[in-house]
PDB file of C-alpha atoms in Angstrom:
ATOM      1  CA  UNK Y   1       3.295  16.994  30.825  1.00  0.00           C
ATOM      2  CA  UNK Y   2       3.259  13.798  32.875  1.00  0.00           C
ATOM      3  CA  UNK Y   3       5.120  15.254  35.868  1.00  0.00           C
ATOM      4  CA  UNK Y   4       3.556  18.726  35.999  1.00  0.00           C
ATOM      5  CA  UNK Y   5       2.615  19.858  39.499  1.00  0.00           C
ATOM      6  CA  UNK Y   6      -0.766  21.548  39.748  1.00  0.00           C
ATOM      7  CA  UNK Y   7      -1.844  24.234  40.281  1.00  0.00           C
ATOM      8  CA  UNK Y   8       0.296  25.779  37.570  1.00  0.00           C
ATOM      9  CA  UNK Y   9       0.522  29.494  36.752  1.00  0.00           C
ATOM     10  CA  UNK Y  10       0.910  30.329  33.052  1.00  0.00           C
ATOM     11  CA  UNK Y  11       2.019  33.757  31.764  1.00  0.00           C
ATOM     12  CA  UNK Y  12       3.174  33.191  28.187  1.00  0.00           C
ATOM     13  CA  UNK Y  13       0.554  34.581  25.735  1.00  0.00           C
ATOM     14  CA  UNK Y  14       0.564  31.430  23.562  1.00  0.00           C
ATOM     15  CA  UNK Y  15       0.190  29.189  26.616  1.00  0.00           C
ATOM     16  CA  UNK Y  16      -2.679  31.312  27.979  1.00  0.00           C
ATOM     17  CA  UNK Y  17      -4.469  30.827  24.630  1.00  0.00           C
ATOM     18  CA  UNK Y  18      -3.896  27.067  24.860  1.00  0.00           C
ATOM     19  CA  UNK Y  19      -5.250  27.049  28.414  1.00  0.00           C
ATOM     20  CA  UNK Y  20      -8.396  28.857  27.257  1.00  0.00           C
ATOM     21  CA  UNK Y  21      -8.967  26.210  24.560  1.00  0.00           C
ATOM     22  CA  UNK Y  22      -8.397  23.328  26.998  1.00  0.00           C
ATOM     23  CA  UNK Y  23     -10.742  24.964  29.503  1.00  0.00           C
ATOM     24  CA  UNK Y  24     -13.412  25.604  26.848  1.00  0.00           C
ATOM     25  CA  UNK Y  25     -13.298  21.952  25.793  1.00  0.00           C
ATOM     26  CA  UNK Y  26     -13.612  20.786  29.407  1.00  0.00           C
ATOM     27  CA  UNK Y  27     -10.216  19.084  29.585  1.00  0.00           C
ATOM     28  CA  UNK Y  28      -8.910  21.243  32.450  1.00  0.00           C
ATOM     29  CA  UNK Y  29     -10.231  23.466  35.222  1.00  0.00           C
ATOM     30  CA  UNK Y  30      -8.534  26.852  35.108  1.00  0.00           C
ATOM     31  CA  UNK Y  31      -9.033  30.503  35.877  1.00  0.00           C
ATOM     32  CA  UNK Y  32      -7.972  33.008  33.294  1.00  0.00           C
ATOM     33  CA  UNK Y  33      -7.171  36.542  34.354  1.00  0.00           C
ATOM     34  CA  UNK Y  34      -9.760  38.872  32.884  1.00  0.00           C
ATOM     35  CA  UNK Y  35      -8.814  40.365  29.554  1.00  0.00           C
ATOM     36  CA  UNK Y  36      -9.007  44.112  29.113  1.00  0.00           C
ATOM     37  CA  UNK Y  37     -11.102  43.643  25.989  1.00  0.00           C
ATOM     38  CA  UNK Y  38     -14.749  44.414  26.851  1.00  0.00           C
ATOM     39  CA  UNK Y  39     -15.774  41.602  24.486  1.00  0.00           C
ATOM     40  CA  UNK Y  40     -14.113  39.049  26.810  1.00  0.00           C
ATOM     41  CA  UNK Y  41     -11.609  37.946  24.159  1.00  0.00           C
ATOM     42  CA  UNK Y  42      -9.081  35.677  25.898  1.00  0.00           C
ATOM     43  CA  UNK Y  43      -6.424  36.449  23.291  1.00  0.00           C
ATOM     44  CA  UNK Y  44      -5.543  39.477  25.383  1.00  0.00           C
ATOM     45  CA  UNK Y  45      -5.441  37.679  28.735  1.00  0.00           C
ATOM     46  CA  UNK Y  46      -2.066  37.899  30.418  1.00  0.00           C
ATOM     47  CA  UNK Y  47      -2.129  34.926  32.808  1.00  0.00           C
ATOM     48  CA  UNK Y  48      -3.979  31.751  33.747  1.00  0.00           C
ATOM     49  CA  UNK Y  49      -3.973  29.322  36.648  1.00  0.00           C
ATOM     50  CA  UNK Y  50      -4.509  25.647  35.815  1.00  0.00           C
ATOM     51  CA  UNK Y  51      -6.208  24.077  38.849  1.00  0.00           C
ATOM     52  CA  UNK Y  52      -6.656  20.476  37.695  1.00  0.00           C
ATOM     53  CA  UNK Y  53      -7.050  18.124  34.758  1.00  0.00           C
ATOM     54  CA  UNK Y  54     -10.660  16.931  34.490  1.00  0.00           C
ATOM     55  CA  UNK Y  55     -11.703  13.289  34.131  1.00  0.00           C
ATOM     56  CA  UNK Y  56     -12.306  14.031  30.438  1.00  0.00           C
ATOM     57  CA  UNK Y  57      -8.773  15.417  30.198  1.00  0.00           C
ATOM     58  CA  UNK Y  58      -7.325  12.306  31.796  1.00  0.00           C
ATOM     59  CA  UNK Y  59      -9.378  10.250  29.327  1.00  0.00           C
ATOM     60  CA  UNK Y  60      -7.866  12.136  26.388  1.00  0.00           C
ATOM     61  CA  UNK Y  61      -4.352  11.679  27.786  1.00  0.00           C
ATOM     62  CA  UNK Y  62      -4.997   7.944  28.176  1.00  0.00           C
ATOM     63  CA  UNK Y  63      -6.304   7.702  24.600  1.00  0.00           C
ATOM     64  CA  UNK Y  64      -3.196   9.478  23.307  1.00  0.00           C
ATOM     65  CA  UNK Y  65      -1.041   6.978  25.189  1.00  0.00           C
ATOM     66  CA  UNK Y  66      -2.904   4.124  23.529  1.00  0.00           C
ATOM     67  CA  UNK Y  67      -4.896   2.940  26.533  1.00  0.00           C
ATOM     68  CA  UNK Y  68      -8.623   2.487  26.837  1.00  0.00           C
ATOM     69  CA  UNK Y  69     -10.885   5.061  28.440  1.00  0.00           C
ATOM     70  CA  UNK Y  70     -11.971   2.425  30.995  1.00  0.00           C
ATOM     71  CA  UNK Y  71      -8.393   2.317  32.309  1.00  0.00           C
ATOM     72  CA  UNK Y  72      -8.306   6.073  32.822  1.00  0.00           C
ATOM     73  CA  UNK Y  73     -10.354   6.351  35.998  1.00  0.00           C
ATOM     74  CA  UNK Y  74      -8.527   3.523  37.726  1.00  0.00           C
ATOM     75  CA  UNK Y  75      -5.102   4.923  36.830  1.00  0.00           C
ATOM     76  CA  UNK Y  76      -5.775   8.621  37.421  1.00  0.00           C
ATOM     77  CA  UNK Y  77      -7.491   8.521  40.807  1.00  0.00           C
ATOM     78  CA  UNK Y  78      -4.752   7.130  43.081  1.00  0.00           C
ATOM     79  CA  UNK Y  79      -2.153   9.658  41.929  1.00  0.00           C
ATOM     80  CA  UNK Y  80      -4.415  12.704  42.052  1.00  0.00           C
ATOM     81  CA  UNK Y  81      -5.108  12.866  45.780  1.00  0.00           C
ATOM     82  CA  UNK Y  82      -7.808  15.231  46.935  1.00  0.00           C
ATOM     83  CA  UNK Y  83      -9.295  17.433  44.189  1.00  0.00           C
ATOM     84  CA  UNK Y  84      -9.443  21.149  45.108  1.00  0.00           C
ATOM     85  CA  UNK Y  85     -12.851  21.651  43.490  1.00  0.00           C
ATOM     86  CA  UNK Y  86     -14.270  18.626  45.330  1.00  0.00           C
ATOM     87  CA  UNK Y  87     -12.841  20.100  48.521  1.00  0.00           C
ATOM     88  CA  UNK Y  88     -14.499  23.446  47.725  1.00  0.00           C
ATOM     89  CA  UNK Y  89     -17.845  21.673  47.321  1.00  0.00           C
ATOM     90  CA  UNK Y  90     -17.219  19.907  50.628  1.00  0.00           C
ATOM     91  CA  UNK Y  91     -16.686  23.120  52.612  1.00  0.00           C
ATOM     92  CA  UNK Y  92     -19.455  25.214  51.055  1.00  0.00           C
ATOM     93  CA  UNK Y  93     -21.682  24.733  54.116  1.00  0.00           C
ATOM     94  CA  UNK Y  94     -18.900  24.988  56.714  1.00  0.00           C
ATOM     95  CA  UNK Y  95     -18.790  27.489  59.542  1.00  0.00           C
ATOM     96  CA  UNK Y  96     -16.009  29.990  58.894  1.00  0.00           C
ATOM     97  CA  UNK Y  97     -13.282  30.580  59.830  1.00  0.00           C
ATOM     98  CA  UNK Y  98     -12.382  26.974  59.109  1.00  0.00           C
ATOM     99  CA  UNK Y  99      -9.200  25.495  60.628  1.00  0.00           C
ATOM    100  CA  UNK Y 100      -7.429  23.007  58.323  1.00  0.00           C
ATOM    101  CA  UNK Y 101      -4.549  20.824  59.533  1.00  0.00           C
ATOM    102  CA  UNK Y 102      -4.526  17.901  57.061  1.00  0.00           C
ATOM    103  CA  UNK Y 103      -1.668  18.184  54.531  1.00  0.00           C
ATOM    104  CA  UNK Y 104      -3.768  17.168  51.485  1.00  0.00           C
ATOM    105  CA  UNK Y 105      -6.534  19.574  52.483  1.00  0.00           C
ATOM    106  CA  UNK Y 106      -3.992  22.376  52.930  1.00  0.00           C
ATOM    107  CA  UNK Y 107      -2.776  21.687  49.372  1.00  0.00           C
ATOM    108  CA  UNK Y 108      -6.382  22.111  48.210  1.00  0.00           C
ATOM    109  CA  UNK Y 109      -6.728  25.342  50.192  1.00  0.00           C
ATOM    110  CA  UNK Y 110      -3.528  26.636  48.555  1.00  0.00           C
ATOM    111  CA  UNK Y 111      -4.825  25.831  45.056  1.00  0.00           C
ATOM    112  CA  UNK Y 112      -8.218  27.389  45.810  1.00  0.00           C
ATOM    113  CA  UNK Y 113      -6.553  30.458  47.295  1.00  0.00           C
ATOM    114  CA  UNK Y 114      -4.369  30.918  44.205  1.00  0.00           C
ATOM    115  CA  UNK Y 115      -7.439  30.533  41.990  1.00  0.00           C
ATOM    116  CA  UNK Y 116      -9.207  33.231  44.013  1.00  0.00           C
ATOM    117  CA  UNK Y 117     -11.935  30.856  45.239  1.00  0.00           C
ATOM    118  CA  UNK Y 118     -11.231  31.197  48.981  1.00  0.00           C
ATOM    119  CA  UNK Y 119      -9.889  33.835  51.333  1.00  0.00           C
ATOM    120  CA  UNK Y 120      -7.351  31.939  53.425  1.00  0.00           C
ATOM    121  CA  UNK Y 121      -4.021  32.120  55.194  1.00  0.00           C
ATOM    122  CA  UNK Y 122      -1.545  29.277  55.349  1.00  0.00           C
ATOM    123  CA  UNK Y 123       1.220  29.107  57.939  1.00  0.00           C
ATOM    124  CA  UNK Y 124       4.666  27.784  57.294  1.00  0.00           C
ATOM    125  CA  UNK Y 125       5.344  24.287  58.613  1.00  0.00           C
ATOM    126  CA  UNK Y 126       5.987  24.629  62.334  1.00  0.00           C
ATOM    127  CA  UNK Y 127       6.843  22.134  65.045  1.00  0.00           C
ATOM    128  CA  UNK Y 128       4.020  22.251  67.591  1.00  0.00           C
ATOM    129  CA  UNK Y 129       4.399  21.411  71.289  1.00  0.00           C
ATOM    130  CA  UNK Y 130       4.364  17.670  71.846  1.00  0.00           C
ATOM    131  CA  UNK Y 131       4.999  16.894  68.178  1.00  0.00           C
ATOM    132  CA  UNK Y 132       8.384  16.214  66.646  1.00  0.00           C
ATOM    133  CA  UNK Y 133       7.238  16.689  63.053  1.00  0.00           C
ATOM    134  CA  UNK Y 134       6.551  19.991  61.307  1.00  0.00           C
ATOM    135  CA  UNK Y 135       2.870  20.699  60.762  1.00  0.00           C
ATOM    136  CA  UNK Y 136       1.122  23.296  58.611  1.00  0.00           C
ATOM    137  CA  UNK Y 137      -2.053  25.137  59.443  1.00  0.00           C
ATOM    138  CA  UNK Y 138      -4.508  26.878  57.140  1.00  0.00           C
ATOM    139  CA  UNK Y 139      -7.379  29.129  58.108  1.00  0.00           C
ATOM    140  CA  UNK Y 140     -10.106  29.532  55.487  1.00  0.00           C
ATOM    141  CA  UNK Y 141     -11.955  32.754  56.283  1.00  0.00           C
ATOM    142  CA  UNK Y 142     -14.585  32.460  53.550  1.00  0.00           C
ATOM    143  CA  UNK Y 143     -15.433  31.262  50.069  1.00  0.00           C
ATOM    144  CA  UNK Y 144     -15.119  34.272  47.780  1.00  0.00           C
ATOM    145  CA  UNK Y 145     -17.811  35.391  45.332  1.00  0.00           C
ATOM    146  CA  UNK Y 146     -15.658  33.886  42.549  1.00  0.00           C
ATOM    147  CA  UNK Y 147     -15.589  30.580  44.454  1.00  0.00           C
ATOM    148  CA  UNK Y 148     -19.378  30.659  44.962  1.00  0.00           C
ATOM    149  CA  UNK Y 149     -19.806  31.347  41.236  1.00  0.00           C
ATOM    150  CA  UNK Y 150     -17.610  28.319  40.473  1.00  0.00           C
ATOM    151  CA  UNK Y 151     -19.805  26.150  42.707  1.00  0.00           C
ATOM    152  CA  UNK Y 152     -22.935  27.309  40.857  1.00  0.00           C
ATOM    153  CA  UNK Y 153     -21.258  26.742  37.485  1.00  0.00           C
ATOM    154  CA  UNK Y 154     -20.240  23.217  38.496  1.00  0.00           C
ATOM    155  CA  UNK Y 155     -23.824  22.435  39.516  1.00  0.00           C
ATOM    156  CA  UNK Y 156     -25.134  23.753  36.207  1.00  0.00           C
ATOM    157  CA  UNK Y 157     -22.627  21.624  34.273  1.00  0.00           C
ATOM    158  CA  UNK Y 158     -23.856  18.567  36.196  1.00  0.00           C
ATOM    159  CA  UNK Y 159     -27.432  19.467  35.233  1.00  0.00           C
ATOM    160  CA  UNK Y 160     -28.516  20.308  38.774  1.00  0.00           C
ATOM    161  CA  UNK Y 161     -30.366  23.419  39.790  1.00  0.00           C
ATOM    162  CA  UNK Y 162     -28.210  25.402  42.263  1.00  0.00           C
ATOM    163  CA  UNK Y 163     -29.493  25.625  45.833  1.00  0.00           C
ATOM    164  CA  UNK Y 164     -29.849  29.165  47.187  1.00  0.00           C
TER     165      UNK Y 164
END
């Protein structure tokens, strides 16, 4: 799984179950489509979206490869780029609609949009006047209720009381 591009959409029933286990153990951040079982049993879920591998997940991968956990942070960070959930935390107080032109930030917006955390539109790469290179544009209209719930959950996991 070394060269997997995230976010990744999973639809195979066995893989969705594996995603739910990895999410429950804190090794990945993912959204799992709601199951139709009123008990919330993920065995019936039909799809999942893996957003990112957590620091703990990278640590486990490093341990499996025979490296030390201390090496994990130094090796994982440069290749990850901007983390979509960090980006979500960064825009929580923004004035919307928010115009995004940076390529890495647009990748975050795309991941957050697919996860259902933001309401956004992303243009195709266009060549703007005065520029010879194609440039994308994203407009984030709002953080969805699901995205706000994720922000609260992340604060609770960090042991902080959420701000209202």
